[in-house]
Short mmCIF file of C-alpha atoms and ligand atoms in Angstrom, two decimals:
data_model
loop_
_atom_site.label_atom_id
_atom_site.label_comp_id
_atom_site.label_asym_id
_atom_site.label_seq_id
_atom_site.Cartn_x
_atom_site.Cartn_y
_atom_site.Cartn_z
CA UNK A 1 -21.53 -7.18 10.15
CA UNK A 2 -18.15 -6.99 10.51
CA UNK A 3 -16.20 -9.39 13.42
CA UNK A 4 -14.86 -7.60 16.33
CA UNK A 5 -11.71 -9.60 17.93
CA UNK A 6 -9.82 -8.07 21.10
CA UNK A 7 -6.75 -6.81 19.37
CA UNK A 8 -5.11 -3.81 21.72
CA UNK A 9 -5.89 -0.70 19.88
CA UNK A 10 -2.93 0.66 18.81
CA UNK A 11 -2.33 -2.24 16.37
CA UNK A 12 -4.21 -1.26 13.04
CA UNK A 13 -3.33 -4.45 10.92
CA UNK A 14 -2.22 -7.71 12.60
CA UNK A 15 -1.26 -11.06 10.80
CA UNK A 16 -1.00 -14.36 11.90
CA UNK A 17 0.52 -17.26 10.22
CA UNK A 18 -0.69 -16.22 7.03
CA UNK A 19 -0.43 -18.67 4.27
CA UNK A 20 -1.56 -18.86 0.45
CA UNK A 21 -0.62 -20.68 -2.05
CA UNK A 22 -1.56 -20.64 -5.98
CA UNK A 23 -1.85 -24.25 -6.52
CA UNK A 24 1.43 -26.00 -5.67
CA UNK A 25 2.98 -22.88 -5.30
CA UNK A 26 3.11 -21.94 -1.90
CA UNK A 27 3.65 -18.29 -2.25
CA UNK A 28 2.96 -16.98 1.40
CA UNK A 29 4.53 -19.55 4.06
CA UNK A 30 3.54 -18.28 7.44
CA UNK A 31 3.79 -14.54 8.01
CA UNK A 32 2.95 -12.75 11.15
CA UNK A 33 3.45 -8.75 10.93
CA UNK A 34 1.79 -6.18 13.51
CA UNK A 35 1.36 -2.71 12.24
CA UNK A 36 0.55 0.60 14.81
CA UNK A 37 -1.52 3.10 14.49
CA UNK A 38 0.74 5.45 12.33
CA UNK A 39 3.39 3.46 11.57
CA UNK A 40 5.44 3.61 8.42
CA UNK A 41 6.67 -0.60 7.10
CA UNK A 42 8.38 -0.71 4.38
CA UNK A 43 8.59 -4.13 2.45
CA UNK A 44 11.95 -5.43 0.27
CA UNK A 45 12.12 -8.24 -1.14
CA UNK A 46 13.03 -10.14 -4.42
CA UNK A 47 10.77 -10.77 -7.52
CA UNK A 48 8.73 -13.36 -6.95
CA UNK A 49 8.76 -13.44 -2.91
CA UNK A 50 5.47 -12.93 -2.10
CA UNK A 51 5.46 -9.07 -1.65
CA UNK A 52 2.23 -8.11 -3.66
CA UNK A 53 0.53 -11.07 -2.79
CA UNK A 54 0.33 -10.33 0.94
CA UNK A 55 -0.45 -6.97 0.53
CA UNK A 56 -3.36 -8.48 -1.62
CA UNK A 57 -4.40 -10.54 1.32
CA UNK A 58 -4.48 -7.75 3.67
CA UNK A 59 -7.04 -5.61 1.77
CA UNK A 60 -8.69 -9.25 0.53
CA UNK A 61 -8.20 -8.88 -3.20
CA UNK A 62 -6.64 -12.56 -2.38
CA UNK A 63 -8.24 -14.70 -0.22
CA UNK A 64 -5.98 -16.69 2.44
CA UNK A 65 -5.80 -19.89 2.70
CA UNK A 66 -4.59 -20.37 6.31
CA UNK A 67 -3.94 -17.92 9.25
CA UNK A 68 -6.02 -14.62 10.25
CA UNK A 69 -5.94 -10.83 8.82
CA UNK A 70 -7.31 -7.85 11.46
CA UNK A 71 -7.61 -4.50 10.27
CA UNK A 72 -8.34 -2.00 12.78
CA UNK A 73 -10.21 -5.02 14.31
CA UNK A 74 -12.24 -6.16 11.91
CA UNK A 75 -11.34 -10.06 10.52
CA UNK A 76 -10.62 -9.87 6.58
CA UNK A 77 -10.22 -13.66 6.68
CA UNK A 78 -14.12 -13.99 7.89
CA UNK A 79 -16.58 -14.64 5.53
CA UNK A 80 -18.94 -12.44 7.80
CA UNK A 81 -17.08 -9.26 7.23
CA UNK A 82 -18.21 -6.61 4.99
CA UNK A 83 -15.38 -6.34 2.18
CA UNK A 84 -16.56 -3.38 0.69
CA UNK A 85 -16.63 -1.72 4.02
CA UNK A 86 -12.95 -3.22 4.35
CA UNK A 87 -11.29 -1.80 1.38
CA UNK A 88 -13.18 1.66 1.64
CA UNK A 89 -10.97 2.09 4.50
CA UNK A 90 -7.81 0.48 2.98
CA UNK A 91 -5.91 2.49 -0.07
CA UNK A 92 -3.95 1.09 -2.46
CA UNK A 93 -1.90 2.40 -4.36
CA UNK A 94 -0.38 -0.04 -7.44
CA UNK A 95 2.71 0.08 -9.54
CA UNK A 96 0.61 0.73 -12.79
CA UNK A 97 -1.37 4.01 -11.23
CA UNK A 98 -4.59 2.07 -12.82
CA UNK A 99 -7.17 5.93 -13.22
CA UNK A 100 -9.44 5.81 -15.63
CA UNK A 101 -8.41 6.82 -18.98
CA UNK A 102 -12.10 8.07 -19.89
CA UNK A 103 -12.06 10.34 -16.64
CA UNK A 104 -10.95 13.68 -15.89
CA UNK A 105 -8.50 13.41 -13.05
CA UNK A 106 -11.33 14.98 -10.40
CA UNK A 107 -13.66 12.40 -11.75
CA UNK A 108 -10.98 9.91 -11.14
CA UNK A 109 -11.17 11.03 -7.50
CA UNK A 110 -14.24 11.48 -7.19
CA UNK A 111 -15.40 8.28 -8.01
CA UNK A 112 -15.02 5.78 -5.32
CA UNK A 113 -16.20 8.42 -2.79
CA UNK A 114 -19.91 8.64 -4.62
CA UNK A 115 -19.74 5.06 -6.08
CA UNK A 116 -18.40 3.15 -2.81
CA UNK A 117 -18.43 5.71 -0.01
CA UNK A 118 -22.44 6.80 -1.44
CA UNK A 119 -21.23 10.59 -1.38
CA UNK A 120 -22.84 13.86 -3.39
CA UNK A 121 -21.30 14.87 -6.22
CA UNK A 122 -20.41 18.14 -4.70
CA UNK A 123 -19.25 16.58 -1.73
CA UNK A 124 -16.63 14.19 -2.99
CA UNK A 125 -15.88 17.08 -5.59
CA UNK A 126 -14.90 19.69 -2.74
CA UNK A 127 -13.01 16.28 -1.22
CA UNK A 128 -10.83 15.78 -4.48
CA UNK A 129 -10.32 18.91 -5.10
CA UNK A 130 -8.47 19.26 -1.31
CA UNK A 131 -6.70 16.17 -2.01
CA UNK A 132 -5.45 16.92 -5.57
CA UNK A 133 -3.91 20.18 -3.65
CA UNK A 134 -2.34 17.89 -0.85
CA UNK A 135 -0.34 16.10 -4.02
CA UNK A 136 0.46 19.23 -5.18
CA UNK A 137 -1.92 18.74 -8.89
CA UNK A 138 -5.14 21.34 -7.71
CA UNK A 139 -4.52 23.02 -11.38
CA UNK A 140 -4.76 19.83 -13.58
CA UNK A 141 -7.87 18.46 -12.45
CA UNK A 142 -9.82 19.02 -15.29
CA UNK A 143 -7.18 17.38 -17.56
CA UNK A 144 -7.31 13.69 -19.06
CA UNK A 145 -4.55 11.04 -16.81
CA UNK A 146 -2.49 10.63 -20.31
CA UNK A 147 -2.26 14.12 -20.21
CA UNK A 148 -0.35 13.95 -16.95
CA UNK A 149 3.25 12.31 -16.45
CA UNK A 150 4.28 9.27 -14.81
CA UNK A 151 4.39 10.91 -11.92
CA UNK A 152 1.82 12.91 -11.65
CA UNK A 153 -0.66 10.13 -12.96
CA UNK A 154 1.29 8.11 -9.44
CA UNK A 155 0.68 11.28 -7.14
CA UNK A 156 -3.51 11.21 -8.62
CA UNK A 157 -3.52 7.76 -7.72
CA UNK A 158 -2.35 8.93 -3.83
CA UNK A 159 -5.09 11.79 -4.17
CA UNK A 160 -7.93 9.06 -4.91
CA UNK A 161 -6.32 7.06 -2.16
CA UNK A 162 -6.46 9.41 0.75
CA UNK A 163 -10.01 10.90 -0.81
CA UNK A 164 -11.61 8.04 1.10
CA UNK A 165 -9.96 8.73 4.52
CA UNK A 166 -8.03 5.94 4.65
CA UNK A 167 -7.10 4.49 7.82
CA UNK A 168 -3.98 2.84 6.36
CA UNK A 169 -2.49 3.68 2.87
CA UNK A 170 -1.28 -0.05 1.31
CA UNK A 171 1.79 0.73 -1.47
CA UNK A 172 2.44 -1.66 -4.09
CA UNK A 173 5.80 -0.43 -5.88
CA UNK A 174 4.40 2.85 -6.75
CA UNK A 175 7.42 3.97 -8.04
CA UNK A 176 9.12 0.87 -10.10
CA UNK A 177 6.86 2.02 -13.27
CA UNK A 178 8.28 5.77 -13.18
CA UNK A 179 11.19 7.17 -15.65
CA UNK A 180 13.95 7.86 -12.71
CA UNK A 181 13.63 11.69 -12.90
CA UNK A 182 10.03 10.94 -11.75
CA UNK A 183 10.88 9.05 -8.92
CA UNK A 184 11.54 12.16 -6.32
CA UNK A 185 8.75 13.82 -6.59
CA UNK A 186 6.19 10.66 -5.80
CA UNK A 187 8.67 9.58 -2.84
CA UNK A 188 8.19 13.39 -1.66
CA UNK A 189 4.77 12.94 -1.46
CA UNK A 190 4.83 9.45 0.33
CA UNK A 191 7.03 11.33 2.62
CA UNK A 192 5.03 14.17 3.81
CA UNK A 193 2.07 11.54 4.33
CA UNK A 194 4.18 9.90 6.34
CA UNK A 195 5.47 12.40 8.50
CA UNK A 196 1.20 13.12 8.60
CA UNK A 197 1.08 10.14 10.75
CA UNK A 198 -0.51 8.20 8.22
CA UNK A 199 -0.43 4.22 8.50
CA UNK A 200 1.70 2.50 5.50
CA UNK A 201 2.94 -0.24 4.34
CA UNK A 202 5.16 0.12 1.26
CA UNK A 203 6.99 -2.01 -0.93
CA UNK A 204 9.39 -0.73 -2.33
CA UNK A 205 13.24 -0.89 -4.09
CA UNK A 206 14.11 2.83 -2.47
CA UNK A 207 16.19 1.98 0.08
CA UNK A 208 16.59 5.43 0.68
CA UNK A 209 13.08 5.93 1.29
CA UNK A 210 12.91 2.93 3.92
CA UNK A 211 16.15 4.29 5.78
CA UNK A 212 14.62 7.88 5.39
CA UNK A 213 10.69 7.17 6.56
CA UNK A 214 10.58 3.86 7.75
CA UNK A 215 9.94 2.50 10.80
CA UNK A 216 10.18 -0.78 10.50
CA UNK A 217 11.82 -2.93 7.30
CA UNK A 218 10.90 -6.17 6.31
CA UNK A 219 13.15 -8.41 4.33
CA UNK A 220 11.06 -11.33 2.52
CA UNK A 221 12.04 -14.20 0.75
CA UNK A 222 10.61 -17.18 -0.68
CA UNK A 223 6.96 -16.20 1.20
CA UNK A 224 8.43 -15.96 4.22
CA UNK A 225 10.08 -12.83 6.38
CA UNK A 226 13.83 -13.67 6.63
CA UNK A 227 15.04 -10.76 8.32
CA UNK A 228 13.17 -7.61 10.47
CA UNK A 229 14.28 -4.32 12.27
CA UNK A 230 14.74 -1.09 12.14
CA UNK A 231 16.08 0.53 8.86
CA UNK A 232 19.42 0.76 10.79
CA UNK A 233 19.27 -2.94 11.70
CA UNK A 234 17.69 -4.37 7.90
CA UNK A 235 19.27 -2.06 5.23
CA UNK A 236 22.29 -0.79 6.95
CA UNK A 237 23.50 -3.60 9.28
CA UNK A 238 21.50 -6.80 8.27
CA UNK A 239 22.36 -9.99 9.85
CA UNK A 240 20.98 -12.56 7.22
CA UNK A 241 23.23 -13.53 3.73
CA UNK A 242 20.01 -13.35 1.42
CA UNK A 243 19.39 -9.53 2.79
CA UNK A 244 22.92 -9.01 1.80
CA UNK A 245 23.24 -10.33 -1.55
CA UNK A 246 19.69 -8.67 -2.04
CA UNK A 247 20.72 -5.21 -0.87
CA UNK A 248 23.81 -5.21 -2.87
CA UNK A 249 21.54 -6.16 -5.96
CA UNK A 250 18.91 -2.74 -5.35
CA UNK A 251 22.20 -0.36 -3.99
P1 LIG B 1 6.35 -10.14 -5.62
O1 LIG B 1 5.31 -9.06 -5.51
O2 LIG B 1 7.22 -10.25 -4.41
O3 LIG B 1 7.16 -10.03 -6.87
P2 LIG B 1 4.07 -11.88 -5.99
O4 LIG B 1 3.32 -11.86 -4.71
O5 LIG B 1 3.54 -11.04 -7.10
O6 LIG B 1 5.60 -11.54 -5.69
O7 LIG B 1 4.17 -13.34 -6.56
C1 LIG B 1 4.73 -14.42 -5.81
C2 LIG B 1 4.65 -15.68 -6.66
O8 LIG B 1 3.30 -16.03 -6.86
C3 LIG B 1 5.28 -15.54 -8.03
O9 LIG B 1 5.92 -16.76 -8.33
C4 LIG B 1 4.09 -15.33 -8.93
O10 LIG B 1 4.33 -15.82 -10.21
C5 LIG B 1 3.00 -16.13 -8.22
N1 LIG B 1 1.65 -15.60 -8.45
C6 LIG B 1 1.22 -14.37 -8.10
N2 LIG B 1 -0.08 -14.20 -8.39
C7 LIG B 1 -0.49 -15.37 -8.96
C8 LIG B 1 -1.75 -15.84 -9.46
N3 LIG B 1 -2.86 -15.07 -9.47
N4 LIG B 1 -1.79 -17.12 -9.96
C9 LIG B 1 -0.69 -17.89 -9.95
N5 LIG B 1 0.50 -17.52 -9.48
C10 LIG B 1 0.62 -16.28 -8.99
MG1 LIG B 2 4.93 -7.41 -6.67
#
């Protein structure tokens, strides 16, 4: 069963002093992030500074080494919880869209609703179907992903996402693997999710996006988070030299 901790309720993911390392590298040094209910954090950072590997902690495709993970209350760093249950309830969403190449793109939907969340067909079929419409891609889901562009494979990957009724969305550069005149239309999508209310954390190089939909902007470096605000406070006025020389890298 999974761990109940008191955690006030309007906090969906909090972290404390999270630390991994991989080996001798110490890759996460000690973060502590609190996410609301239906708040939007977006996540910059450098190659190499930890970015995909805390997300990877949160839903517990990593496991920590030192500190504690609470999603909507329940502990992901205890070995009592239920990770299945965990990541039902946690999208992600990855840089390299990762559908099935053998599946149609409503199978692709479908799938972790009857396989994971023990659905009918017809159920998690009338689910996709709704979803693939929410992305705007209702008419291609009969066709193969390679079929489909960058894009569209990217905006599948958000349908198979929110087919489980996520109660946070986790983004993982969902955009760095697109051709540029792909880029809008996946953004678009983030940001009509977003102004949904739906919980997300997204890392990301669109600066625009995190001054546009944002809430909160993290700046990480070297596994730990140098610099935090609001987009006005990170991206437009940030008070730390590595945020600067990093933001006029991405502008
Ligand atoms: P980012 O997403 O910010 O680019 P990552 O979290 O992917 O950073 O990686 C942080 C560091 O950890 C990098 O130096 C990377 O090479 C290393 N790393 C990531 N995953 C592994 C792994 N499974 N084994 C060993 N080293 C890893
Ligand atoms: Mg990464």
């Amino acid at each position: 069963m999974a761990e109940e901790k008191n955690m006030s309720s309007d906090v969906m993911i909090q972290i404390r002093g999270l630390k991994k390392s991989y080996g001798k590298l110490q890759v996460l040094r000690g973060i502590d992030l609190d996410v609301k209910r239906g708040e939007k954090v977006v996540i910059l950072g450098p190659s190499g500074s930890g970015k995909s590997t805390l997300l990877r902690c949160i839903n517990a495709l990593e496991e920590a080494d030192s500190g504690s993970i609470l999603v909507d209350g329940i502990e992901v760093t205890s070995r009592r919880t239920n990770l299945n249950h965990l990541r039902e309830h946690l999208g992600m969403v990855f840089q390299r869209f990762n559908l099935w190449p053998h599946l149609t793109v409503i199978e692709n939907v479908m799938i972790g609703q009857v396989v994971v969340g023990h659905k009918s067909k017809a159920e998690a079929r009338e689910k996709a179907l709704a979803m693939l419409d929410r992305v705007g891609l209702k008419d291609r889901a009969d066709e193969y992903p390679v079929r489909l562009s960058g894009g569209q494979q990217q905006r599948v990957g958000i349908a198979r996402a929110l087919a489980m009724d996520p109660k946070a969305i986790l983004f993982d550069e969902p955009t760095s693997a697109l051709d540029p005149e792909l880029v809008g239309e996946v953004l678009a999508v983030m940001t009509q999710l977003a102004r949904e209310g739906m919980t997300m954390v997204v890392v990301t190089h669109e600066i625009g996006f995190a001054r546009e939909v944002a809430d909160h902007v993290i700046f990480m470096d070297g596994g730990v988070i140098v610099e935090e605000g609001t987009p006005e406070e990170v991206v437009v006025n940030p008070r730390e030299e590595r945020t600067r020389a990093f933001l006029k890298h991405v502008l």
